[in-house]
PDB file of C-alpha atoms in Angstrom:
ATOM      1  CA  MET A  24     116.888 100.294 116.825  1.00  0.00           C
ATOM      2  CA  ASN A  25     120.423  99.030 114.332  1.00  0.00           C
ATOM      3  CA  THR A  26     123.734  99.516 113.898  1.00  0.00           C
ATOM      4  CA  SER A  27     124.547 102.316 112.319  1.00  0.00           C
ATOM      5  CA  ASN A  28     124.871 101.123 109.481  1.00  0.00           C
ATOM      6  CA  GLU A  29     121.389 100.140 108.462  1.00  0.00           C
ATOM      7  CA  ARG A  30     118.763 101.754 108.639  1.00  0.00           C
ATOM      8  CA  ILE A  31     115.165 100.798 108.067  1.00  0.00           C
ATOM      9  CA  VAL A  32     112.400 103.747 106.228  1.00  0.00           C
ATOM     10  CA  MET A  33     108.891 103.742 104.518  1.00  0.00           C
ATOM     11  CA  GLY A  34     108.016 105.078 102.112  1.00  0.00           C
ATOM     12  CA  ILE A  35     104.239 106.396 101.631  1.00  0.00           C
ATOM     13  CA  ASP A  36     102.328 107.464  98.149  1.00  0.00           C
ATOM     14  CA  PRO A  37      99.606 108.907  99.789  1.00  0.00           C
ATOM     15  CA  GLY A  38      95.930 108.582  97.919  1.00  0.00           C
ATOM     16  CA  TYR A  39      93.031 108.438  99.794  1.00  0.00           C
ATOM     17  CA  ALA A  40      91.574 105.473  96.811  1.00  0.00           C
ATOM     18  CA  ILE A  41      94.598 103.334  97.498  1.00  0.00           C
ATOM     19  CA  LEU A  42      97.851 104.254  99.198  1.00  0.00           C
ATOM     20  CA  GLY A  43     100.991 102.860  98.337  1.00  0.00           C
ATOM     21  CA  TYR A  44     103.850 101.578 101.247  1.00  0.00           C
ATOM     22  CA  ALA A  45     106.749 101.003 100.869  1.00  0.00           C
ATOM     23  CA  VAL A  46     109.706  99.005 103.972  1.00  0.00           C
ATOM     24  CA  VAL A  47     112.544  99.746 102.432  1.00  0.00           C
ATOM     25  CA  GLU A  48     116.316  98.271 104.479  1.00  0.00           C
ATOM     26  CA  ALA A  49     119.181  99.370 103.745  1.00  0.00           C
ATOM     27  CA  SER A  50     122.878  97.784 105.069  1.00  0.00           C
ATOM     28  CA  GLY A  51     125.330 100.139 104.187  1.00  0.00           C
ATOM     29  CA  ASN A  52     124.874 101.038  99.744  1.00  0.00           C
ATOM     30  CA  ASP A  53     122.897  97.440  99.924  1.00  0.00           C
ATOM     31  CA  LEU A  54     118.703  97.878  99.706  1.00  0.00           C
ATOM     32  CA  SER A  55     116.435  94.758 100.691  1.00  0.00           C
ATOM     33  CA  LEU A  56     112.601  95.625  99.764  1.00  0.00           C
ATOM     34  CA  LEU A  57     110.724  94.106 103.252  1.00  0.00           C
ATOM     35  CA  ALA A  58     106.977  95.174 102.421  1.00  0.00           C
ATOM     36  CA  CYS A  59     105.191  96.534  99.498  1.00  0.00           C
ATOM     37  CA  GLY A  60     101.905  96.413  98.434  1.00  0.00           C
ATOM     38  CA  VAL A  61      98.586  99.015  99.199  1.00  0.00           C
ATOM     39  CA  ILE A  62      96.643 100.553 101.794  1.00  0.00           C
ATOM     40  CA  THR A  63      92.687 100.663  99.987  1.00  0.00           C
ATOM     41  CA  THR A  64      89.253 101.560 100.627  1.00  0.00           C
ATOM     42  CA  PRO A  65      86.260 100.992  99.313  1.00  0.00           C
ATOM     43  CA  ALA A  66      84.613 103.953  96.504  1.00  0.00           C
ATOM     44  CA  GLY A  67      81.225 103.600  98.735  1.00  0.00           C
ATOM     45  CA  LEU A  68      82.626 104.288 102.193  1.00  0.00           C
ATOM     46  CA  VAL A  69      82.762 107.669 103.049  1.00  0.00           C
ATOM     47  CA  LEU A  70      85.325 109.675 103.566  1.00  0.00           C
ATOM     48  CA  PRO A  71      86.100 110.530 107.042  1.00  0.00           C
ATOM     49  CA  GLN A  72      86.219 105.728 107.032  1.00  0.00           C
ATOM     50  CA  ARG A  73      87.871 105.755 104.598  1.00  0.00           C
ATOM     51  CA  LEU A  74      90.578 107.973 106.267  1.00  0.00           C
ATOM     52  CA  GLN A  75      90.093 105.145 109.941  1.00  0.00           C
ATOM     53  CA  GLN A  76      91.218 102.699 108.076  1.00  0.00           C
ATOM     54  CA  ILE A  77      94.088 104.771 106.232  1.00  0.00           C
ATOM     55  CA  TYR A  78      94.542 105.357 110.220  1.00  0.00           C
ATOM     56  CA  LYS A  79      94.136 101.834 111.372  1.00  0.00           C
ATOM     57  CA  GLN A  80      95.980  99.669 108.774  1.00  0.00           C
ATOM     58  CA  LEU A  81      99.103 102.137 108.274  1.00  0.00           C
ATOM     59  CA  SER A  82     100.073 101.838 111.919  1.00  0.00           C
ATOM     60  CA  ALA A  83      99.916  98.437 112.563  1.00  0.00           C
ATOM     61  CA  LEU A  84     102.045  98.481 109.358  1.00  0.00           C
ATOM     62  CA  VAL A  85     104.706 100.885 111.643  1.00  0.00           C
ATOM     63  CA  ASP A  86     103.983  98.507 114.262  1.00  0.00           C
ATOM     64  CA  GLU A  87     105.180  95.603 112.091  1.00  0.00           C
ATOM     65  CA  TYR A  88     108.010  96.634 110.290  1.00  0.00           C
ATOM     66  CA  ARG A  89     109.059  99.293 113.062  1.00  0.00           C
ATOM     67  CA  PRO A  90     110.742 101.224 110.986  1.00  0.00           C
ATOM     68  CA  GLU A  91     113.452 104.207 111.762  1.00  0.00           C
ATOM     69  CA  GLU A  92     113.014 106.752 108.933  1.00  0.00           C
ATOM     70  CA  ALA A  93     109.874 107.533 106.382  1.00  0.00           C
ATOM     71  CA  ALA A  94     109.034 109.638 103.493  1.00  0.00           C
ATOM     72  CA  MET A  95     106.325 110.708 101.722  1.00  0.00           C
ATOM     73  CA  GLU A  96     105.435 112.946  98.109  1.00  0.00           C
ATOM     74  CA  GLU A  97     104.848 116.156  98.230  1.00  0.00           C
ATOM     75  CA  LEU A  98     101.593 116.507  96.987  1.00  0.00           C
ATOM     76  CA  PHE A  99     101.164 117.099  93.123  1.00  0.00           C
ATOM     77  CA  PHE A 100      97.692 117.537  92.003  1.00  0.00           C
ATOM     78  CA  GLY A 101      96.333 119.381  88.687  1.00  0.00           C
ATOM     79  CA  ARG A 102      92.657 120.319  88.095  1.00  0.00           C
ATOM     80  CA  ASN A 103      90.642 118.116  90.074  1.00  0.00           C
ATOM     81  CA  VAL A 104      90.993 120.241  93.442  1.00  0.00           C
ATOM     82  CA  THR A 105      88.322 118.253  95.165  1.00  0.00           C
ATOM     83  CA  THR A 106      90.199 115.384  94.689  1.00  0.00           C
ATOM     84  CA  ALA A 107      93.202 116.680  96.017  1.00  0.00           C
ATOM     85  CA  ILE A 108      91.124 118.046  98.857  1.00  0.00           C
ATOM     86  CA  ALA A 109      90.871 114.099 100.192  1.00  0.00           C
ATOM     87  CA  VAL A 110      93.985 113.331  99.311  1.00  0.00           C
ATOM     88  CA  GLY A 111      95.211 116.495 101.700  1.00  0.00           C
ATOM     89  CA  HIS A 112      92.691 113.961 104.438  1.00  0.00           C
ATOM     90  CA  ALA A 113      95.043 111.736 103.459  1.00  0.00           C
ATOM     91  CA  ARG A 114      97.749 113.222 104.159  1.00  0.00           C
ATOM     92  CA  ARG A 115      97.610 114.366 107.613  1.00  0.00           C
ATOM     93  CA  VAL A 116      95.810 111.030 108.009  1.00  0.00           C
ATOM     94  CA  VAL A 117      99.805 109.491 107.108  1.00  0.00           C
ATOM     95  CA  ILE A 118     101.091 112.677 108.810  1.00  0.00           C
ATOM     96  CA  LEU A 119      99.428 111.488 112.431  1.00  0.00           C
ATOM     97  CA  ALA A 120     100.028 107.510 111.883  1.00  0.00           C
ATOM     98  CA  VAL A 121     103.485 108.165 111.921  1.00  0.00           C
ATOM     99  CA  VAL A 122     104.484 110.526 114.407  1.00  0.00           C
ATOM    100  CA  ASN A 123     102.140 109.052 116.733  1.00  0.00           C
ATOM    101  CA  ALA A 124     104.870 106.056 115.704  1.00  0.00           C
ATOM    102  CA  GLY A 125     107.803 108.727 117.558  1.00  0.00           C
ATOM    103  CA  ILE A 126     109.246 108.921 113.461  1.00  0.00           C
ATOM    104  CA  ALA A 127     109.162 111.863 111.396  1.00  0.00           C
ATOM    105  CA  ILE A 128     107.778 112.046 108.144  1.00  0.00           C
ATOM    106  CA  PRO A 129     110.324 114.155 105.663  1.00  0.00           C
ATOM    107  CA  GLU A 130     107.961 115.027 102.199  1.00  0.00           C
ATOM    108  CA  TYR A 131     109.847 115.101  98.746  1.00  0.00           C
ATOM    109  CA  LYS A 132     108.794 117.075  94.944  1.00  0.00           C
ATOM    110  CA  PRO A 133     108.013 114.187  92.954  1.00  0.00           C
ATOM    111  CA  SER A 134     110.873 114.765  90.816  1.00  0.00           C
ATOM    112  CA  GLU A 135     113.277 114.697  93.422  1.00  0.00           C
ATOM    113  CA  VAL A 136     112.406 111.531  93.436  1.00  0.00           C
ATOM    114  CA  LYS A 137     112.326 110.822  90.066  1.00  0.00           C
ATOM    115  CA  LEU A 138     115.932 112.523  89.841  1.00  0.00           C
ATOM    116  CA  ALA A 139     117.188 110.652  93.593  1.00  0.00           C
ATOM    117  CA  VAL A 140     116.357 107.044  92.161  1.00  0.00           C
ATOM    118  CA  THR A 141     116.931 107.731  88.300  1.00  0.00           C
ATOM    119  CA  GLY A 142     118.760 110.440  88.090  1.00  0.00           C
ATOM    120  CA  TYR A 143     116.605 112.423  85.840  1.00  0.00           C
ATOM    121  CA  GLY A 144     114.104 114.526  87.278  1.00  0.00           C
ATOM    122  CA  ALA A 145     111.590 113.881  84.523  1.00  0.00           C
ATOM    123  CA  ALA A 146     111.965 110.017  84.507  1.00  0.00           C
ATOM    124  CA  LYS A 147     108.514 108.263  83.804  1.00  0.00           C
ATOM    125  CA  LYS A 148     107.109 105.584  85.493  1.00  0.00           C
ATOM    126  CA  GLY A 149     108.484 102.800  83.739  1.00  0.00           C
ATOM    127  CA  GLN A 150     112.516 104.101  84.527  1.00  0.00           C
ATOM    128  CA  ILE A 151     111.313 104.745  87.363  1.00  0.00           C
ATOM    129  CA  GLY A 152     110.407 100.996  88.042  1.00  0.00           C
ATOM    130  CA  GLU A 153     113.301  99.604  86.194  1.00  0.00           C
ATOM    131  CA  MET A 154     115.011 101.358  88.631  1.00  0.00           C
ATOM    132  CA  VAL A 155     113.465 100.684  91.656  1.00  0.00           C
ATOM    133  CA  ARG A 156     113.435  96.810  90.389  1.00  0.00           C
ATOM    134  CA  LEU A 157     117.031  97.399  90.027  1.00  0.00           C
ATOM    135  CA  LEU A 158     118.262  99.280  93.353  1.00  0.00           C
ATOM    136  CA  LEU A 159     116.570  96.125  95.731  1.00  0.00           C
ATOM    137  CA  HIS A 160     116.934  93.679  93.094  1.00  0.00           C
ATOM    138  CA  LEU A 161     113.649  92.286  92.112  1.00  0.00           C
ATOM    139  CA  GLN A 162     111.902  90.136  89.733  1.00  0.00           C
ATOM    140  CA  SER A 163     109.641  92.019  88.563  1.00  0.00           C
ATOM    141  CA  ILE A 164     108.449  95.924  89.509  1.00  0.00           C
ATOM    142  CA  PRO A 165     106.314  96.306  92.223  1.00  0.00           C
ATOM    143  CA  ARG A 166     102.981  95.781  90.692  1.00  0.00           C
ATOM    144  CA  PRO A 167     100.367  98.372  91.327  1.00  0.00           C
ATOM    145  CA  ASP A 168     101.869 101.534  90.639  1.00  0.00           C
ATOM    146  CA  ASP A 169     101.396 103.446  93.699  1.00  0.00           C
ATOM    147  CA  ALA A 170     104.022 100.928  95.955  1.00  0.00           C
ATOM    148  CA  ALA A 171     106.216 101.079  93.097  1.00  0.00           C
ATOM    149  CA  ASP A 172     106.270 104.729  93.600  1.00  0.00           C
ATOM    150  CA  ALA A 173     106.512 104.207  97.573  1.00  0.00           C
ATOM    151  CA  ALA A 174     109.359 101.934  97.183  1.00  0.00           C
ATOM    152  CA  ALA A 175     111.252 105.294  95.120  1.00  0.00           C
ATOM    153  CA  ILE A 176     110.537 107.553  98.109  1.00  0.00           C
ATOM    154  CA  ALA A 177     111.425 105.444  99.712  1.00  0.00           C
ATOM    155  CA  ILE A 178     115.383 105.463  98.194  1.00  0.00           C
ATOM    156  CA  CYS A 179     115.142 108.690  97.770  1.00  0.00           C
ATOM    157  CA  HIS A 180     114.715 109.518 101.174  1.00  0.00           C
ATOM    158  CA  LEU A 181     117.888 106.669 101.684  1.00  0.00           C
ATOM    159  CA  HIS A 182     120.024 108.238  99.384  1.00  0.00           C
ATOM    160  CA  THR A 183     118.746 112.241 100.061  1.00  0.00           C
ATOM    161  CA  ALA A 184     119.349 111.575 103.923  1.00  0.00           C
ATOM    162  CA  SER A 185     122.953 109.975 103.871  1.00  0.00           C
ATOM    163  CA  TYR A 186     123.833 113.197 101.500  1.00  0.00           C
ATOM    164  CA  GLN A 187     122.994 115.223 103.748  1.00  0.00           C
ATOM    165  CA  LEU A 188     124.466 113.947 106.656  1.00  0.00           C
ATOM    166  CA  LEU A 189     127.671 114.018 104.848  1.00  0.00           C
ATOM    167  CA  ALA A 190     127.423 117.619 104.105  1.00  0.00           C
ATOM    168  CA  THR A 191     126.233 118.681 107.859  1.00  0.00           C
ATOM    169  CA  GLY A 192     129.228 116.003 108.635  1.00  0.00           C
ATOM    170  CA  GLU A 193     126.309 114.710 110.685  1.00  0.00           C
ATOM    171  CA  ASN A 194     127.030 110.638 111.802  1.00  0.00           C
ATOM    172  CA  ARG A 195     124.143 108.725 112.683  1.00  0.00           C
TER     173      ARG A 195
END
């Protein structure tokens, strides 16, 4: 485990076709990106096999980067119930992979992520991506959007959890 001033967080933007992930290290107020990308599953593959691929690849990433904390975006869907159900299954696989590593995984609403990263709960994708780039000292916005969203979720968790610790008077 890192010193109390250092934290490694994995942010996850859940999906069954494309799952975004980012591993962010915080040392005091300085943030740096350790890893960022996506896990993709082929459209022709049946859902159980897609979920198995997500589980195996995410578990390997957790083993490789050893985050102490993780965070995921809450499920948000419009009218496509079938997609929402499949994404719900993928979320459960994500939770299983992370919890099996002994890591809790709080969830954040999209508006909470936007507010924590940009200061505005209705920020647009481009605004969020630019703030991720700035906060992580990157040359460009992470691509694809799912990876940038995962980085934003990790940043949200780092900021939110820090404030919660201060509010409750707990120390790491």
